[in-house]
Every structure is written in C-alpha cells, then in structure tokens.
Coordinates of N, CA and C and ligand atoms in Angstrom, one line a residue:
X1 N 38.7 50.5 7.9 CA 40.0 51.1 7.8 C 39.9 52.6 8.1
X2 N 40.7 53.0 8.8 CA 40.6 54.3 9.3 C 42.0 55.3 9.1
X3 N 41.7 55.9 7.9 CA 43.4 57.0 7.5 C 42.9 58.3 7.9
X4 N 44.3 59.1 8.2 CA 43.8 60.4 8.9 C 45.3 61.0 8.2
X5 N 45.1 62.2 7.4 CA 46.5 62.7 6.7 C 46.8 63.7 7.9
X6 N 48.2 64.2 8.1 CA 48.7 65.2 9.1 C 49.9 65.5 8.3
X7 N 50.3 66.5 9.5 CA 51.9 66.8 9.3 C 52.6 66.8 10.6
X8 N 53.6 66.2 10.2 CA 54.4 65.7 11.8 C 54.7 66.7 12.4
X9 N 54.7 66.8 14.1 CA 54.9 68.1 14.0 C 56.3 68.5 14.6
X10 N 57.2 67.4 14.6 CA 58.8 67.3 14.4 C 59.0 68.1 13.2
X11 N 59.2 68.0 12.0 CA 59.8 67.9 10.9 C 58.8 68.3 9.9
X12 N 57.3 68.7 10.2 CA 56.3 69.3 8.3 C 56.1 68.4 7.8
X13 N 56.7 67.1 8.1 CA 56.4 66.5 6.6 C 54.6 65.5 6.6
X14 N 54.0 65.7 5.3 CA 53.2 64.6 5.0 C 53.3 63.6 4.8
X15 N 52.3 63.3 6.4 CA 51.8 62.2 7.0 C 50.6 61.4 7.6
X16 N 50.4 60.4 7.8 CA 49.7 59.4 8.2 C 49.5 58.5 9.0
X17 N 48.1 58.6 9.9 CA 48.1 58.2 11.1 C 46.8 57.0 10.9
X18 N 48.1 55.7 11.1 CA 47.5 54.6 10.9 C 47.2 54.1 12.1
X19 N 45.5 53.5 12.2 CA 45.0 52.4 13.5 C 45.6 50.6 12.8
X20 N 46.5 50.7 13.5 CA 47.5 49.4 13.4 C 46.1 48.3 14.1
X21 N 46.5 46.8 13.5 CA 45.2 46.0 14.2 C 45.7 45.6 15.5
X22 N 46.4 46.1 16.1 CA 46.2 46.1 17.7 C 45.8 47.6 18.5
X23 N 45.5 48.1 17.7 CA 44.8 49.7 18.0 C 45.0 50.8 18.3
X24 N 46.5 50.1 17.8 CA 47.7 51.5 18.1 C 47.7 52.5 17.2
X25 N 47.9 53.9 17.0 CA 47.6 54.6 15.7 C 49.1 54.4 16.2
X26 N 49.9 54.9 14.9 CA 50.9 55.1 14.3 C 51.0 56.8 13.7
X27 N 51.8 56.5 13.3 CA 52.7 58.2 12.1 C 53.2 57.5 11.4
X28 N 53.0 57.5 9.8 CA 53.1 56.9 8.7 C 53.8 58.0 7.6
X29 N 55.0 57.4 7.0 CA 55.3 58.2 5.6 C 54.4 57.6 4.7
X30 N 54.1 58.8 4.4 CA 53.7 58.3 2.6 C 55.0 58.6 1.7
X31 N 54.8 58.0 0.5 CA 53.5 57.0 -0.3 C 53.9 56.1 0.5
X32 N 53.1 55.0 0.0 CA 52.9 53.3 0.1 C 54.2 52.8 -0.6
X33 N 54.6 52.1 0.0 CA 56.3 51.5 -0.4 C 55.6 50.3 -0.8
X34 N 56.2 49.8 -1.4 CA 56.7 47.9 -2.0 C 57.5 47.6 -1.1
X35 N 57.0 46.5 -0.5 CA 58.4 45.7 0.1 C 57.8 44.2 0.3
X36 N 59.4 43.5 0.8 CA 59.0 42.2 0.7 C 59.0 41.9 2.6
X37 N 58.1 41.1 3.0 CA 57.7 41.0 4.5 C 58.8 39.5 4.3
X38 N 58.9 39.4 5.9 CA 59.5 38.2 6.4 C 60.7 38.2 6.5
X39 N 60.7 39.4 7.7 CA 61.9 39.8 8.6 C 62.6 41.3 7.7
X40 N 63.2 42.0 8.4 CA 64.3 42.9 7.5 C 64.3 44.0 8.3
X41 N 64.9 45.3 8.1 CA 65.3 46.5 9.2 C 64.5 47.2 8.9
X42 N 63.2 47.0 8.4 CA 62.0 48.3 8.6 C 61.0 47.7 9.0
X43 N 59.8 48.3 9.5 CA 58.7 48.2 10.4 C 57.8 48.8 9.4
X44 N 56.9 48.1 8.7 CA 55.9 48.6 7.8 C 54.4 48.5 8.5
X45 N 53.1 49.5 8.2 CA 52.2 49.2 8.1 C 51.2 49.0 7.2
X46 N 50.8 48.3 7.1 CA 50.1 47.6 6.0 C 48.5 48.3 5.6
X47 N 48.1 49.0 5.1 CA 46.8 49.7 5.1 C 45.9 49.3 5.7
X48 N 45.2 47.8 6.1 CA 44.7 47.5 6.6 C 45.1 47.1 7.9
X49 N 46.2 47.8 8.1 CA 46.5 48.3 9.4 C 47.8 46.6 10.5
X50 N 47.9 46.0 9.7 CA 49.0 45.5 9.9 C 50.1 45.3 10.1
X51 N 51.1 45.2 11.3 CA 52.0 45.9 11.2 C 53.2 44.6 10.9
X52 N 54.5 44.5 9.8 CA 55.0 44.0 9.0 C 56.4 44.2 9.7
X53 N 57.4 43.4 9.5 CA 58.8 43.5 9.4 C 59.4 43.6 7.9
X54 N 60.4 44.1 7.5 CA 60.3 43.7 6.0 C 61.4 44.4 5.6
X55 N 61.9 44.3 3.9 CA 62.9 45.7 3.6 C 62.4 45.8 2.2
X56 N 62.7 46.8 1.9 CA 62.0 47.5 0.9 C 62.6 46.8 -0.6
X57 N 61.4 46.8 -1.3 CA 61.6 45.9 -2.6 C 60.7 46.5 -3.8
X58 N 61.2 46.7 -4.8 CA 60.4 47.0 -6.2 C 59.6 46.0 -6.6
X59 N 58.4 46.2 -6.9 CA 57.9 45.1 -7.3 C 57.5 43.6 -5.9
X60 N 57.9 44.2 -4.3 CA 57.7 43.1 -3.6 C 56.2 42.7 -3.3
X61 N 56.3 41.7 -2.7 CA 54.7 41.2 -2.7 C 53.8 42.0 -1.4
X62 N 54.2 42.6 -1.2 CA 53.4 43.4 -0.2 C 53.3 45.1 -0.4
X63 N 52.7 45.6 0.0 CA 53.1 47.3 0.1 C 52.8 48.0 1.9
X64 N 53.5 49.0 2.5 CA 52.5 49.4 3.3 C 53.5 50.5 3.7
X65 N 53.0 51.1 4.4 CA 54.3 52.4 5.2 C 54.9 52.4 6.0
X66 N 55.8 53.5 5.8 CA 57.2 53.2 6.8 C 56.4 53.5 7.6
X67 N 57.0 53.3 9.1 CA 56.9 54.6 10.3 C 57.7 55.6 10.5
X68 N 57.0 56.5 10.6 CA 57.8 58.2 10.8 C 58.7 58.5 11.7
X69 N 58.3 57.6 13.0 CA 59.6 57.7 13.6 C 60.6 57.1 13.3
X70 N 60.6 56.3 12.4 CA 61.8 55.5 11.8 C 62.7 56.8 10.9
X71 N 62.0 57.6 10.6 CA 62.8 58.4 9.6 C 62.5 59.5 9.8
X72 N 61.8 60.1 10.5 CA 61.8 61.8 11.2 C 62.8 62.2 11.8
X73 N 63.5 63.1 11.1 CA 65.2 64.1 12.1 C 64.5 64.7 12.9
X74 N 63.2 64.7 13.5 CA 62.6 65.1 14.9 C 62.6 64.1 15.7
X75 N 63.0 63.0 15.2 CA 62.3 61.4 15.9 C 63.0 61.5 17.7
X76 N 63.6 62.1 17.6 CA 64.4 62.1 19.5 C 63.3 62.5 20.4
X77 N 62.3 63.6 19.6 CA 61.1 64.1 20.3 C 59.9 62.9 20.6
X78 N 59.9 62.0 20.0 CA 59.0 61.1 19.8 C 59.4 60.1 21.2
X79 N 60.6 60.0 21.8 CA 61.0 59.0 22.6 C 61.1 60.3 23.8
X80 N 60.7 59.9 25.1 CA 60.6 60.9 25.9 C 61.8 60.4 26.9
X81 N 62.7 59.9 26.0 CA 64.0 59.1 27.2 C 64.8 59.9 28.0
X82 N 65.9 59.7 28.9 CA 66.4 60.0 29.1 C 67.5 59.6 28.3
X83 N 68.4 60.8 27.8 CA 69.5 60.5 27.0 C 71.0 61.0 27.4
X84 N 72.0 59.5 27.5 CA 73.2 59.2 28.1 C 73.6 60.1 27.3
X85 N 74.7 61.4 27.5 CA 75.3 62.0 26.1 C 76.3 60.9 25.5
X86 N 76.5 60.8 24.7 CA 78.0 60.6 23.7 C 77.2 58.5 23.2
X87 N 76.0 58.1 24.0 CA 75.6 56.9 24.2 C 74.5 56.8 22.7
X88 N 75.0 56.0 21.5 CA 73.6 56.3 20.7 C 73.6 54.7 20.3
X89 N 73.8 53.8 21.2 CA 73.3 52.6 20.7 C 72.2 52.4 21.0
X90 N 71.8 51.7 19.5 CA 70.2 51.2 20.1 C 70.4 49.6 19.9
X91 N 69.5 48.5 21.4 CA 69.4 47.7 21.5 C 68.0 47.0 20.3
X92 N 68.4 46.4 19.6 CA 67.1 45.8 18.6 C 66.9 44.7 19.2
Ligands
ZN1 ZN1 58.7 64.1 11.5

C-alpha cells in the first residue's frame, strides 16, 4: 500500500494520493468515510487502493475516500475541457 499526504493545489486542503489497484494515483479527502458499496453517487477508494461506488453511511460495511475532485471548488482545474458557457450538465 502506498499513501503520500499533500495539499491540493486547487483549494490547500489536506490530502491524499492514492495508487488505486489499476495504478492510477488519485487525490483523496481525508479522513476515511464509512460508507456502504454497491452502487450510489460517490466514488470511494478503498485503502488498499480499490476503487468503490457507494454513498456514505455511519457505521457502513466498508470505509475508504472520497475523491477530491469530487469535492474540490478548484475541481474545473482538474478537467482540462473545453467549457460550453451557460452548459453545466454532466453526462454520468
Ligand atoms: Zn482541491
């Protein structure tokens, strides 16, 4: 398992740069959430680097972290798109 602490450099905040098991690093909020996997509108990774669908749950059977670009008010910087003005749907 391989964790590396940073700070984003969107937004300052403390964070974590997860090797996901397909070898992707990631940008990780800390802490470690609870949540329940099998399906849901966040994208968790799992410490040992697995990457989860899920929604967040007290006490769920799983734990692991958001992704930062899920929740960074820098996150526009993270997508190098071209952006339609007045257009902010996103296709899931
Ligand atoms: Zn950020």
């Amino acid at each position: 398992m391989t964790q590396n602490y940073s700070t984003c450099r969107g937004c300052g905040a403390n964070v974590l740069w997860l090797k996901t098991t397909a070898g992707k690093w990631m940008i990780c909020n800390r802490p470690l959430i609870s949540f329940e996997p099998g399906g849901g509108p966040e994208t968790f990774v799992q410490p040992d680097g697995k990457v989860v669908r899920g929604r967040r749950k007290e006490n769920g059977s799983a734990a692991g972290y958001i992704a930062h670009w899920a929740t960074c008010p820098q996150r526009k910087d993270f997508k190098k798109e071209k952006t339609d003005a007045g257009k902010t749907r996103n296709a899931v």
